[in-house]
Coordinates of C-alpha atoms in Angstrom, one line a residue:
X663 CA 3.4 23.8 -1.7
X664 CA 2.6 20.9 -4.5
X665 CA -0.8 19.9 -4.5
X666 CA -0.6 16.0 -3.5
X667 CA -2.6 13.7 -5.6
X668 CA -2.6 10.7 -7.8
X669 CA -2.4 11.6 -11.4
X670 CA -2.7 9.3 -14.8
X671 CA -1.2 10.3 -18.2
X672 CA -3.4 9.7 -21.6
X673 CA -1.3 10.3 -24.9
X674 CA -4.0 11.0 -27.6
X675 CA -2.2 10.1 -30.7
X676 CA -4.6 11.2 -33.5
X677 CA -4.9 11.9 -37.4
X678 CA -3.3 15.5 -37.3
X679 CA -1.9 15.9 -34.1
X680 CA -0.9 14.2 -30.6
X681 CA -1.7 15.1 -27.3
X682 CA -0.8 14.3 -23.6
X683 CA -3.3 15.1 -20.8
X684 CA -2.6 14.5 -17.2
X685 CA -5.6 13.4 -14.5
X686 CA -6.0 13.7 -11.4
X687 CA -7.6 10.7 -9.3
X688 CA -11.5 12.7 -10.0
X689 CA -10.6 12.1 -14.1
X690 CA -10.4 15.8 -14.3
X691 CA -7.8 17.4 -16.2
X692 CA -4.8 19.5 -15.0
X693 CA -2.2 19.5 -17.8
X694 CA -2.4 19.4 -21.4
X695 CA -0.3 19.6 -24.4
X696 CA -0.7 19.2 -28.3
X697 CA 1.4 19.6 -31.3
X698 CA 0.5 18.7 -34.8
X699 CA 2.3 17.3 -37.2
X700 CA 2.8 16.7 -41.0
X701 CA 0.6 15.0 -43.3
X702 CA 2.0 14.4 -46.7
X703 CA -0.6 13.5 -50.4
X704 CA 2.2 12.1 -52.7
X705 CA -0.4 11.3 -55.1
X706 CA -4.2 11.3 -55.3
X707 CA -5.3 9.4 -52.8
X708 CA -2.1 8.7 -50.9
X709 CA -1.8 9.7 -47.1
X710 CA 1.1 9.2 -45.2
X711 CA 2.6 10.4 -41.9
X712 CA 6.3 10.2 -40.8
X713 CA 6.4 8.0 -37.9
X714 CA 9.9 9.4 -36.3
X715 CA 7.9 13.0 -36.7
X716 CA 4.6 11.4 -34.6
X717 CA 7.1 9.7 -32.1
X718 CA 9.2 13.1 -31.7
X719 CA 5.8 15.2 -31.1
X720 CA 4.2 13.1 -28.6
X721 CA 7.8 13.3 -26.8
X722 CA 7.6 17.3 -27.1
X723 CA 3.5 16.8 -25.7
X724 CA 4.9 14.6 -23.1
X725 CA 7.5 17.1 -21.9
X726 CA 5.8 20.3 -21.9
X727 CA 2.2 19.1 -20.1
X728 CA 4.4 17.6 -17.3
X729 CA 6.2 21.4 -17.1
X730 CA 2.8 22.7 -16.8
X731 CA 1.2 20.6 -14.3
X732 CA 4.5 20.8 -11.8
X733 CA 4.1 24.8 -12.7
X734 CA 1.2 25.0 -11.7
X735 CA 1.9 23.1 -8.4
X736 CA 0.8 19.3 -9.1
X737 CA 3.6 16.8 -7.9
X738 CA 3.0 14.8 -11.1
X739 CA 6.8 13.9 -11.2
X740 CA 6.3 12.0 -8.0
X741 CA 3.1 10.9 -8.8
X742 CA 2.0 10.0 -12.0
X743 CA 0.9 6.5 -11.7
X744 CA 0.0 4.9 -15.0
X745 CA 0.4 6.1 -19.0
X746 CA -2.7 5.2 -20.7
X747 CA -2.8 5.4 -24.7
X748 CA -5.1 6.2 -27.5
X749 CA -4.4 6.3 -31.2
X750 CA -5.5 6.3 -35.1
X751 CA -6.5 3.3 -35.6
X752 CA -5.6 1.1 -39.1
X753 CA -2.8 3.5 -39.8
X754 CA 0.2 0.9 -41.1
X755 CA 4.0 0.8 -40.3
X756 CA 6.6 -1.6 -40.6
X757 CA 10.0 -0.6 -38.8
X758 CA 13.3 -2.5 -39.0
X759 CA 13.7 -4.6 -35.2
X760 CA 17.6 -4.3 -35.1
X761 CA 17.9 0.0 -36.1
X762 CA 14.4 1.3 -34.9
X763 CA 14.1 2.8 -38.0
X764 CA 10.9 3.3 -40.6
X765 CA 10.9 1.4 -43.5
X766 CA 8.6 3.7 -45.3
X767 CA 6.4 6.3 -44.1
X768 CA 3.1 5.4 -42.2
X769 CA 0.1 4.6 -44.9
X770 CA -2.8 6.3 -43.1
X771 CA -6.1 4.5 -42.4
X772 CA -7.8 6.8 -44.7
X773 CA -5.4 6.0 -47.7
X774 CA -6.5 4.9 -51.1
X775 CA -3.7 3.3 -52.7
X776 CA -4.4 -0.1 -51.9
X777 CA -7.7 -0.2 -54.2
X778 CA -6.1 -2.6 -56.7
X779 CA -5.1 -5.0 -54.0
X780 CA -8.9 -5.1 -52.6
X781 CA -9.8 -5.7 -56.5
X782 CA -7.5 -8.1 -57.2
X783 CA -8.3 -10.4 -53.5
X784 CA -11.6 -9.8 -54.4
X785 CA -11.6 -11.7 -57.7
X786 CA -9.2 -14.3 -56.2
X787 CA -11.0 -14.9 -53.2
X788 CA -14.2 -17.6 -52.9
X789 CA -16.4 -15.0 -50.6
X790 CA -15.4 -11.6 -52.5
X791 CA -15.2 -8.7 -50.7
X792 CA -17.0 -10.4 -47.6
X793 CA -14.5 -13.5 -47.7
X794 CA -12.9 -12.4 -43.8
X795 CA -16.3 -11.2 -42.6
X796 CA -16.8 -14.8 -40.8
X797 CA -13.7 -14.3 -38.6
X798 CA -12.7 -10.7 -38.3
X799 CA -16.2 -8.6 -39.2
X800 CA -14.9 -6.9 -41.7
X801 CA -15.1 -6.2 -45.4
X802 CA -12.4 -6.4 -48.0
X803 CA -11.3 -2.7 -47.9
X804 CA -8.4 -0.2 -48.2
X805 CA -9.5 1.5 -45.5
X806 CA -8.2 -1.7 -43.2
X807 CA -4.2 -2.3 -42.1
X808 CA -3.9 -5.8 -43.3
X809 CA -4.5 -4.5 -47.4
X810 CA -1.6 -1.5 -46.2
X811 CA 0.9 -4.6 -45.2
X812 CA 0.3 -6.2 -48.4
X813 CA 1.1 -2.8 -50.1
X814 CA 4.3 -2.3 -48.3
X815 CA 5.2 -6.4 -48.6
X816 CA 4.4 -6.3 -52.6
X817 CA 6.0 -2.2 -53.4
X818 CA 9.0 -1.3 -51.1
X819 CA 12.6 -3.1 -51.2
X820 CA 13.4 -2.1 -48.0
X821 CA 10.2 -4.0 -46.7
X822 CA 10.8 -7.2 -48.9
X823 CA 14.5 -7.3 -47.7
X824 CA 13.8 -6.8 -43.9
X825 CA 11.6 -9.3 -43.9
X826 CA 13.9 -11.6 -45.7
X827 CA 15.9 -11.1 -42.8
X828 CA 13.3 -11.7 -40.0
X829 CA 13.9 -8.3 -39.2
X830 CA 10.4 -6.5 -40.0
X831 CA 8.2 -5.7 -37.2
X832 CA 4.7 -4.8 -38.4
X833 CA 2.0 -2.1 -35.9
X834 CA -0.5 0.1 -36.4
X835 CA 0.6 3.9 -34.2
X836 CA -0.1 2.5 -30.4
X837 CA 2.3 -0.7 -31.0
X838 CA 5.1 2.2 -32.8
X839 CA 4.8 4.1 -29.5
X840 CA 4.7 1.2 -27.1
X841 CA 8.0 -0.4 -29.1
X842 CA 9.3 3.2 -27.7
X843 CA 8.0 3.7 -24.7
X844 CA 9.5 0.3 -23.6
X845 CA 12.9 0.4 -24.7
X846 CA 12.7 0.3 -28.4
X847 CA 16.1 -1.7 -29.9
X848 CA 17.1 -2.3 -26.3
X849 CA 14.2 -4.7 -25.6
X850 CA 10.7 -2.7 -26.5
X851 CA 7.8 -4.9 -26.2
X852 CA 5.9 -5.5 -29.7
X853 CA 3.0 -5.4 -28.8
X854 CA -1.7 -3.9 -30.0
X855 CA -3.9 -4.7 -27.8
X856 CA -7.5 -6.1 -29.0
X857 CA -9.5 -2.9 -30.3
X858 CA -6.5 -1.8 -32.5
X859 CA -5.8 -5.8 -33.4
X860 CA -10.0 -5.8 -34.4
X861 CA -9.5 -3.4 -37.1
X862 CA -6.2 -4.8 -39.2
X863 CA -8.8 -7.9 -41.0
X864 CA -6.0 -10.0 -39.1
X865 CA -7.7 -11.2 -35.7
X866 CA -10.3 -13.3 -35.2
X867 CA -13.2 -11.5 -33.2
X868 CA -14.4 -14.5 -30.9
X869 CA -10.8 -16.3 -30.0
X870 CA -9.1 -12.8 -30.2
X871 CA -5.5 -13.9 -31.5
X872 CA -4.5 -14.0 -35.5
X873 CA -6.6 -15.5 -37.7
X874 CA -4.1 -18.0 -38.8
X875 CA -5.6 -19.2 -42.1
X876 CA -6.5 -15.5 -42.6
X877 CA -2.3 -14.7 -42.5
X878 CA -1.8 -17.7 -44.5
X879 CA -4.3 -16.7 -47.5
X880 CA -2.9 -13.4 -47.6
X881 CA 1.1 -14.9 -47.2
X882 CA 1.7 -12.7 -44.2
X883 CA 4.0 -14.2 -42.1
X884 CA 3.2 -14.2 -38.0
X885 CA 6.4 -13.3 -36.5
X886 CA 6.0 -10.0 -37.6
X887 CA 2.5 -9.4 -36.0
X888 CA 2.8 -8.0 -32.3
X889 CA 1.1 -9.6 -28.7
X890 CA -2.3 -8.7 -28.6
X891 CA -3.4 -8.1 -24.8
X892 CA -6.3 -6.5 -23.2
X893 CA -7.2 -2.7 -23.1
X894 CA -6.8 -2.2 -19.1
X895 CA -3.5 -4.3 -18.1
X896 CA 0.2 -3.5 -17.0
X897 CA 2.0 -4.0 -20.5
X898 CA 5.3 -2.8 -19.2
X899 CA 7.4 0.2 -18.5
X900 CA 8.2 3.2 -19.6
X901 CA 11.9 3.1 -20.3
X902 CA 14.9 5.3 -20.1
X903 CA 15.2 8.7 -22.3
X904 CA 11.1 9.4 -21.5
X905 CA 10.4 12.0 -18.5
X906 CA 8.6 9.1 -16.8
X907 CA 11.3 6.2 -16.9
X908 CA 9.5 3.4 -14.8
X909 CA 5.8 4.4 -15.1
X910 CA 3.5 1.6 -16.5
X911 CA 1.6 1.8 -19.3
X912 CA -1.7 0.6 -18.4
X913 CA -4.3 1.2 -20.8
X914 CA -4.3 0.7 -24.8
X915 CA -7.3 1.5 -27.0
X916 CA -7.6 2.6 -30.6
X917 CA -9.2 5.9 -30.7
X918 CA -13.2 5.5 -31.1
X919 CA -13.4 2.4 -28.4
X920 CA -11.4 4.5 -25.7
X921 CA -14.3 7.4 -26.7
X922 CA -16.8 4.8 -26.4
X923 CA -15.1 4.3 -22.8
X924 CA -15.1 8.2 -22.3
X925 CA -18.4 8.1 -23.2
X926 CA -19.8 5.2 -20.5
X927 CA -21.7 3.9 -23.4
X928 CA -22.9 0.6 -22.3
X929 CA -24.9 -2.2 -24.0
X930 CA -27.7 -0.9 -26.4
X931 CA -25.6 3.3 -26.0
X932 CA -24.4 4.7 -29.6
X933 CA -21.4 7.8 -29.5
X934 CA -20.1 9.5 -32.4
X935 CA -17.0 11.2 -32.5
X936 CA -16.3 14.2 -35.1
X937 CA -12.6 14.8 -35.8
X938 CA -11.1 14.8 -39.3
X939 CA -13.8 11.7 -39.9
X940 CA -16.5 10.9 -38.1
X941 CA -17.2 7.3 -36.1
X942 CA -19.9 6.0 -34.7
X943 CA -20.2 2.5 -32.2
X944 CA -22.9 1.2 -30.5
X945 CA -21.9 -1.1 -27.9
X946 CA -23.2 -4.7 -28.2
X947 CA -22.1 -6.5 -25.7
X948 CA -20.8 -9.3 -25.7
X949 CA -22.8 -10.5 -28.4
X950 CA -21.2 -10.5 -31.7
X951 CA -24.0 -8.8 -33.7
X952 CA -23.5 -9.0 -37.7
X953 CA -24.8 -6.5 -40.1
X954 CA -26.5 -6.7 -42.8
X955 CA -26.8 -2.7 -43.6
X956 CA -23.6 -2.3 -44.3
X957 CA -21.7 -1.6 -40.8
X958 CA -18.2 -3.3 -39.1
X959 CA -18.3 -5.3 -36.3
X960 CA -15.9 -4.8 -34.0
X961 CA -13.8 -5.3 -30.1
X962 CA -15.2 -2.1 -28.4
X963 CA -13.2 -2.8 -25.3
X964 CA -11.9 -5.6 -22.8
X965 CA -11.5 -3.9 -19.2
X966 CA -8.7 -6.2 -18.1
X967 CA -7.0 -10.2 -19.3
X968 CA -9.9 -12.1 -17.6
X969 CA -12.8 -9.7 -18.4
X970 CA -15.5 -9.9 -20.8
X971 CA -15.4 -8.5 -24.1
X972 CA -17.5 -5.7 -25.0
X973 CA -18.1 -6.0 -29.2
X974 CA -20.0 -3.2 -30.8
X975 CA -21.2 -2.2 -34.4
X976 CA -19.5 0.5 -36.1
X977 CA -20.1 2.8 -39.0
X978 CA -16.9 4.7 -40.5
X979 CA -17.7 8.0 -42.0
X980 CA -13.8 8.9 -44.4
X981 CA -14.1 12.4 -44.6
X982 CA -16.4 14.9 -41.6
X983 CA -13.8 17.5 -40.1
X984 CA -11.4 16.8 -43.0
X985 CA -14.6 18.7 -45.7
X986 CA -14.1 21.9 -42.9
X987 CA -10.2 21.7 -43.7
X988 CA -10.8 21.3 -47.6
X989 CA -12.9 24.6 -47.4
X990 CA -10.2 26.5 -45.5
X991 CA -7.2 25.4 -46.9
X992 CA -7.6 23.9 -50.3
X993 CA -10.9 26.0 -51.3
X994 CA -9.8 29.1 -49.2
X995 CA -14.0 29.9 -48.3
X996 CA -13.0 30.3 -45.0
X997 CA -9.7 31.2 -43.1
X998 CA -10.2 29.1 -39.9
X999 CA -12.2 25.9 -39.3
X1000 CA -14.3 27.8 -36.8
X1001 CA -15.8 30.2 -39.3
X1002 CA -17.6 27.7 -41.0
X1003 CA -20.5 28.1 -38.2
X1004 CA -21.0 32.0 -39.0
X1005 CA -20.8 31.8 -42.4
X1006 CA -23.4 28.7 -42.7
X1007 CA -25.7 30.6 -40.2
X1008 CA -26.0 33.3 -42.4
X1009 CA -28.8 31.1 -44.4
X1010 CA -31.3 29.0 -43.4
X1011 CA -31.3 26.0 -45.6
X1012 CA -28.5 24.9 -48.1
X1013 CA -30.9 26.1 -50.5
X1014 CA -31.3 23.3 -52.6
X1015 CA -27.0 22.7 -52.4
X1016 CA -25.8 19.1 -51.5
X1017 CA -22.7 18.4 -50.8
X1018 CA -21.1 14.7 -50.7
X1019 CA -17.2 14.7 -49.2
X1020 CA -16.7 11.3 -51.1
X1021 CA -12.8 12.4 -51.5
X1022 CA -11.6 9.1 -51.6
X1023 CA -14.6 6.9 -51.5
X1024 CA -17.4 6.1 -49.8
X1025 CA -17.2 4.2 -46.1
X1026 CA -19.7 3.0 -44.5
X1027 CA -22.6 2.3 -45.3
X1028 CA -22.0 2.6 -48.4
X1029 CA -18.3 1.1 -49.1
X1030 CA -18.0 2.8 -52.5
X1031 CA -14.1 2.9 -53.6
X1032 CA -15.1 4.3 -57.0
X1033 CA -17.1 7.0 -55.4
X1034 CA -16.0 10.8 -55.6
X1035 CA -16.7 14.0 -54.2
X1036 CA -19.8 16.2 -55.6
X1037 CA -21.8 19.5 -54.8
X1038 CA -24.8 19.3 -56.7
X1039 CA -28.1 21.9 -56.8
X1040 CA -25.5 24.9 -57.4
X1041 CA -28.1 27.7 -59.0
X1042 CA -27.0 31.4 -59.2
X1043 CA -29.1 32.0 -56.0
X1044 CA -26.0 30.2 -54.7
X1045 CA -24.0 31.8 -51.6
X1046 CA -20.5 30.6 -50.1
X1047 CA -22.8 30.8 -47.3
X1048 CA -25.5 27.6 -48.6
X1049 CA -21.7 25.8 -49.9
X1050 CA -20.8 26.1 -46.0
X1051 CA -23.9 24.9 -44.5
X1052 CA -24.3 22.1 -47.0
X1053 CA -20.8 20.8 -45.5
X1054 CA -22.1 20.8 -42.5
X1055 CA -25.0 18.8 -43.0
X1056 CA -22.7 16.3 -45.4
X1057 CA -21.5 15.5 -42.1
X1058 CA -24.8 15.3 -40.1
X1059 CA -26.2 13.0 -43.3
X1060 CA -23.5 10.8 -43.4
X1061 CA -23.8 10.1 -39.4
X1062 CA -27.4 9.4 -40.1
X1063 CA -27.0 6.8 -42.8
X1064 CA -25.2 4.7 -40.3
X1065 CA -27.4 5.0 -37.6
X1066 CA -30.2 4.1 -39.8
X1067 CA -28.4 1.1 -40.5
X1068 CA -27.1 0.5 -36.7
X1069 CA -31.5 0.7 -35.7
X1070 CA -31.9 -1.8 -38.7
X1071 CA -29.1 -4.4 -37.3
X1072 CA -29.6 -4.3 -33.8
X1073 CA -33.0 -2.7 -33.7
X1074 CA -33.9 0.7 -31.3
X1075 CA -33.3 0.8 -27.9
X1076 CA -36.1 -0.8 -26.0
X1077 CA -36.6 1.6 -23.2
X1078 CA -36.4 5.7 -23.6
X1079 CA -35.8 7.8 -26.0
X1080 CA -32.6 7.3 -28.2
X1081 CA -29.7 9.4 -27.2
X1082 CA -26.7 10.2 -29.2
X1083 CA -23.5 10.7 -27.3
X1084 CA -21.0 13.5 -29.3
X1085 CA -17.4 14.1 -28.9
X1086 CA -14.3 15.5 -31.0
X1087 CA -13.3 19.0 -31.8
X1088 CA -16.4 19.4 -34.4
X1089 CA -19.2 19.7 -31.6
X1090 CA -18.4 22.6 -30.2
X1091 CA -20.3 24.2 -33.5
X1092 CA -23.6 24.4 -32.2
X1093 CA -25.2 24.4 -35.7
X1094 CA -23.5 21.2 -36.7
X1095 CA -24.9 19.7 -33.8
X1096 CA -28.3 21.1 -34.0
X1097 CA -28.8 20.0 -37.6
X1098 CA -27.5 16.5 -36.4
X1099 CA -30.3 16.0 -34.3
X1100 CA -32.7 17.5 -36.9
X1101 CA -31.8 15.5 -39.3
X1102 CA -31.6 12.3 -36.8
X1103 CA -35.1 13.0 -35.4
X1104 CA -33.4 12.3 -32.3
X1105 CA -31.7 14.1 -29.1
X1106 CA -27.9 14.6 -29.6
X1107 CA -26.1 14.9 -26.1
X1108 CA -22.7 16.9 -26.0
X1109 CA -20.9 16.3 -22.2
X1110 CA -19.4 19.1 -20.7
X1111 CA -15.6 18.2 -21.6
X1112 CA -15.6 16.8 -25.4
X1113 CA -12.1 15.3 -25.1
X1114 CA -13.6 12.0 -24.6
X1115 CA -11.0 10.0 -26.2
X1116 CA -7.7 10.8 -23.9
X1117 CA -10.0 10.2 -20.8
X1118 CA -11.4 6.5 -22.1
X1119 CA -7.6 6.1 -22.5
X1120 CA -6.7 7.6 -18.5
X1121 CA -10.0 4.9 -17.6
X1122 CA -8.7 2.0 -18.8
X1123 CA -5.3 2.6 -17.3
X1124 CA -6.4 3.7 -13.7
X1125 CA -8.8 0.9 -13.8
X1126 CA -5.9 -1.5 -14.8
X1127 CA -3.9 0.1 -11.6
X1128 CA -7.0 -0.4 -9.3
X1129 CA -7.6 3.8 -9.0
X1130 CA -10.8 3.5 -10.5
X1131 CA -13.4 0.6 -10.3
X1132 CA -15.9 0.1 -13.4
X1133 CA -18.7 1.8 -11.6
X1134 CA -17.1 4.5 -11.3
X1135 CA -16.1 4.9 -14.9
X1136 CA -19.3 3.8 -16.2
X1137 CA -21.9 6.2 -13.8
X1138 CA -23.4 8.4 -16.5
X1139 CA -24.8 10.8 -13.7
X1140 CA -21.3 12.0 -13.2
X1141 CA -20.7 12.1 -17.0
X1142 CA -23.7 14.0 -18.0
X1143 CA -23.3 16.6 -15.9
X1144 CA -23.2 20.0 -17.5
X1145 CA -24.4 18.5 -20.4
X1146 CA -25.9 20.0 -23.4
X1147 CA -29.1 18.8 -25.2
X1148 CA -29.6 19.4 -28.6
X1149 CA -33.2 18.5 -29.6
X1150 CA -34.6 17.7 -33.2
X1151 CA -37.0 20.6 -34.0
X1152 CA -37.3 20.0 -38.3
X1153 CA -40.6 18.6 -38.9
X1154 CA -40.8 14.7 -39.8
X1155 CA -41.9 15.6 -43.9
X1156 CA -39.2 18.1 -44.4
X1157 CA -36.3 15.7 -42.9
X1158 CA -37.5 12.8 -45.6
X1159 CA -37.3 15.1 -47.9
X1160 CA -33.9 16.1 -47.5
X1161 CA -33.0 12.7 -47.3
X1162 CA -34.6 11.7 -50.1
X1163 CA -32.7 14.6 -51.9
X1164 CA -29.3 13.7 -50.1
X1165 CA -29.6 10.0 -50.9
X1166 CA -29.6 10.7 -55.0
X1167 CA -26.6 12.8 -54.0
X1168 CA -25.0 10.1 -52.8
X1169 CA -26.1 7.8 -56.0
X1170 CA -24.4 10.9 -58.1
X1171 CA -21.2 9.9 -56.8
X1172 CA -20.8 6.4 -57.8
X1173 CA -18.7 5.3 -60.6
X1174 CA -16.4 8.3 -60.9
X1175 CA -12.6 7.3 -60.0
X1176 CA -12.0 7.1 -63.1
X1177 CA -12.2 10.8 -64.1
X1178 CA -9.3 12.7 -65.4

């Protein structure tokens, strides 16, 4: 006999791969799928995805988690409810609005290519690289989508002639899918919603529409640009050739902010999520707090068209998972990704080894374009062991430089200790996250179920539908059960000296794009 129940879909569309998850009206999970898909490096640098191949794998996810769940006896045909979604943020598309189809690959949000466009707005703007700050809270970077637009508008005919045309629609991954979801040529809605909108250097953070004289400095036209609603609202339906024609799709956040939800992190709460980079928010409020230590401000989430918006600060760390997948696949150290833990436990320390995954560039808080990877301290005491653990703790350092700068902008939480919230596929390496919180000096907290992101996305859409109420979503009791503690236990002289010696690591970086 089916199991009766009320059930919420998430598609997690991420970096390497997509996922749908089904819910049940407790948020627990009861179906899953994932399939990765292709990324492509035509140059050094460049990072590009093939949207038709995204859009065909979240179709296969879609498919195959509903065949579980009604195999394993949930009525989920009958009674899915809601679609929420969650996806790579910045990542930059422009698609022709009479054929559906791409008009050049997807530049992804950790592409380099568009360095000579930041250089060049930089010297043609009055404020530099912090001309947009005012309006969107964000510098002049190539990690953001509006510098990606520019790229395609300036390189690529079949851009330049579509737009001619009026026939160029621009999104970032969640307005792609949506255009699908909803019909596509046969009437999709063109449509982002506010966290995804905050991150393109196009929408102004306090009256959350387009920043008009923002498009008109950087001649991008507006009817291009899609709707930008809330991230819990009915934004349509799902439309026919999709196993769920007439569900709506609820909920909309860019990846970290729908974690941040998954996380219950409330004003004055910091997460970081570990997945091929690593990102870490602290909420704000809705007070629009600017840094000064180098960080982003940022939407982290609006529950619904008349609610309050939630900002937050945000460091972006390029490269945390991605250093595991160098190692296995372009350095061969290690075979899998889950090895690294082993092999770094083999050895204590890094033994003098530092490693800095400044592949292409430095984020925050640094926001070094001309910065390149190092490993530096190499002695013939050397092991692939110390090479593996010093990864691991390029990761942990680089999440402590922002939070460093995140206590410096908006000052430490008043009451009680200072808890970091984890996620991502990273934290189930216990060593990772032990060295985090040694080098932190602080408690790192990992919940029982790390796939945060998905269920910030299933949140926002059963709260949009009226299954959920905030209270329920944000009661941390519930979300910390079954949680695991990881506490600092370096002493406080031998972390400042590793930070010390990882801070002129970073310095060693600086200056070398220009290598051949």
């Amino acid at each position: 006999m089916a199991k009766e129940d009320v059930f919420i879909g998430a598609i997690d569309q991420g970096t390497s791969s997509s996922r749908f998850i089904i819910y049940n009206s407790s948020a627990q999970p009861i179906g899953s799928h994932q399939v990765e898909f292709t990324q492509f490096y035509p140059k050094a640098g460049w990072v590009e995805h093939d949207p038709m191949e995204i859009l065909e794998s979240v179709k296969v996810c879609v498919a195959k988690a509903l065949d579980k769940a009604i195999a394993n006896g949930y009525n989920v045909d009958k009674n899915l409810k809601a679609i929420g979604l969650t996806n790579q943020r910045e990542t930059t598309l422009v698609w022709s609005k009479s054929t559906g189809a791409p008009l050049y690959n997807a530049i992804v949000w950790m592409d380099a290519r568009t360095t000579a466009v930041c250089s060049r707005l930089e010297k043609e703007l009055s404020g530099g690289k912090s001309h947009f700050m005012e309006s969107c809270g964000l510098p002049l970077s190539s990690y953001f989508s509006a510098v990606k637009l520019l790229w395609l508008m300036e390189n690529v005919d079949a851009v330049k002639e579509a737009m001619k045309k009026k026939d160029a629609l621009f999104g970032t991954i969640d307005t792609w899918l949506i255009w699908q979801l909803t019909g596509g040529v046969k009437g999709g809605l063109h449509v982002t919603d506010v966290s995804n909108a905050s991150r393109t250097m196009l929408m102004n953070l306090k009256a959350l529409d387009w920043d008009t004289s923002t498009l008109k400095e950087l001649g991008i036209p507006a009817e291009i640009l899609p709707k930008i609603v809330s991230n819990a609202e009915i934004i349509g339906n799902v439309a026919d050739g999709w196993p769920f024609v007439g569900v709506p799709i609820a909920g909309c956040l860019g990846d970290q902010h729908a974690a941040m939800l998954g996380q219950a992190c409330v004003k004055g709460e910091a997460k970081s999520t570990y997945g091929t980079g690593a990102f870490i928010l602290l909420n704000t409020g809705n007070e629009i707090v600017k840094s000064a230590h180098g960080l982003l401000t940022t939407v982290a989430f609006k529950l619904g068209k008349d609610a309050e918006t939630s900002y937050a600060l945000e460091g972006s760390v390029a490269i945390a998972g991605a250093a595991v997948q160098w190692l296995r696949d372009s350095v061969g150290l290690i075979s899998s990704s889950s090895e690294i833990g082993e092999l770094a436990s083999q050895v204590e320390s890094s033994g003098g080894v530092y490693f800095v995954p400044a592949f292409n560039g430095l984020f925050a808080p640094w926001w070094r374009e001309d910065a390149r990877g190092v490993c530096i301290g190499i002695s013939r005491f050397t092991t692939k062991a110390h090479i593996a653990r010093a990864v691991l703790e390029s990761i942990a350092f680089q999440v402590k430089d922002v939070l460093d700068s995140m206590h410096k902008d908006a000052g430490r939480v008043e009451s009680g200790e200072f808890l970091l919230r984890v996620d991502g596929g990273a934290t189930v390496n216990d060593l990772l996250m032990q060295i985090q919180a040694d080098l932190t000096g602080s408690s790192v907290i990992r919940p029982s179920d790390i796939e945060t992101t998905a269920r910030g996305a299933a949140f926002a859409a059963g709260l949009a539908i009226g299954l959920w109420k905030e209270d329920y979503i944000f009661d941390i009791k519930d979300k910390l059960k079954n949680a695991t503690v990881f506490k600092p236990a370096l002493g406080e002289e031998m972390r400042k000296k590793k930070v010390d010696s990882w801070c002129k690591s970073v310095a060693r970086t600086f200056d070398l794009a220009d290598l051949a």
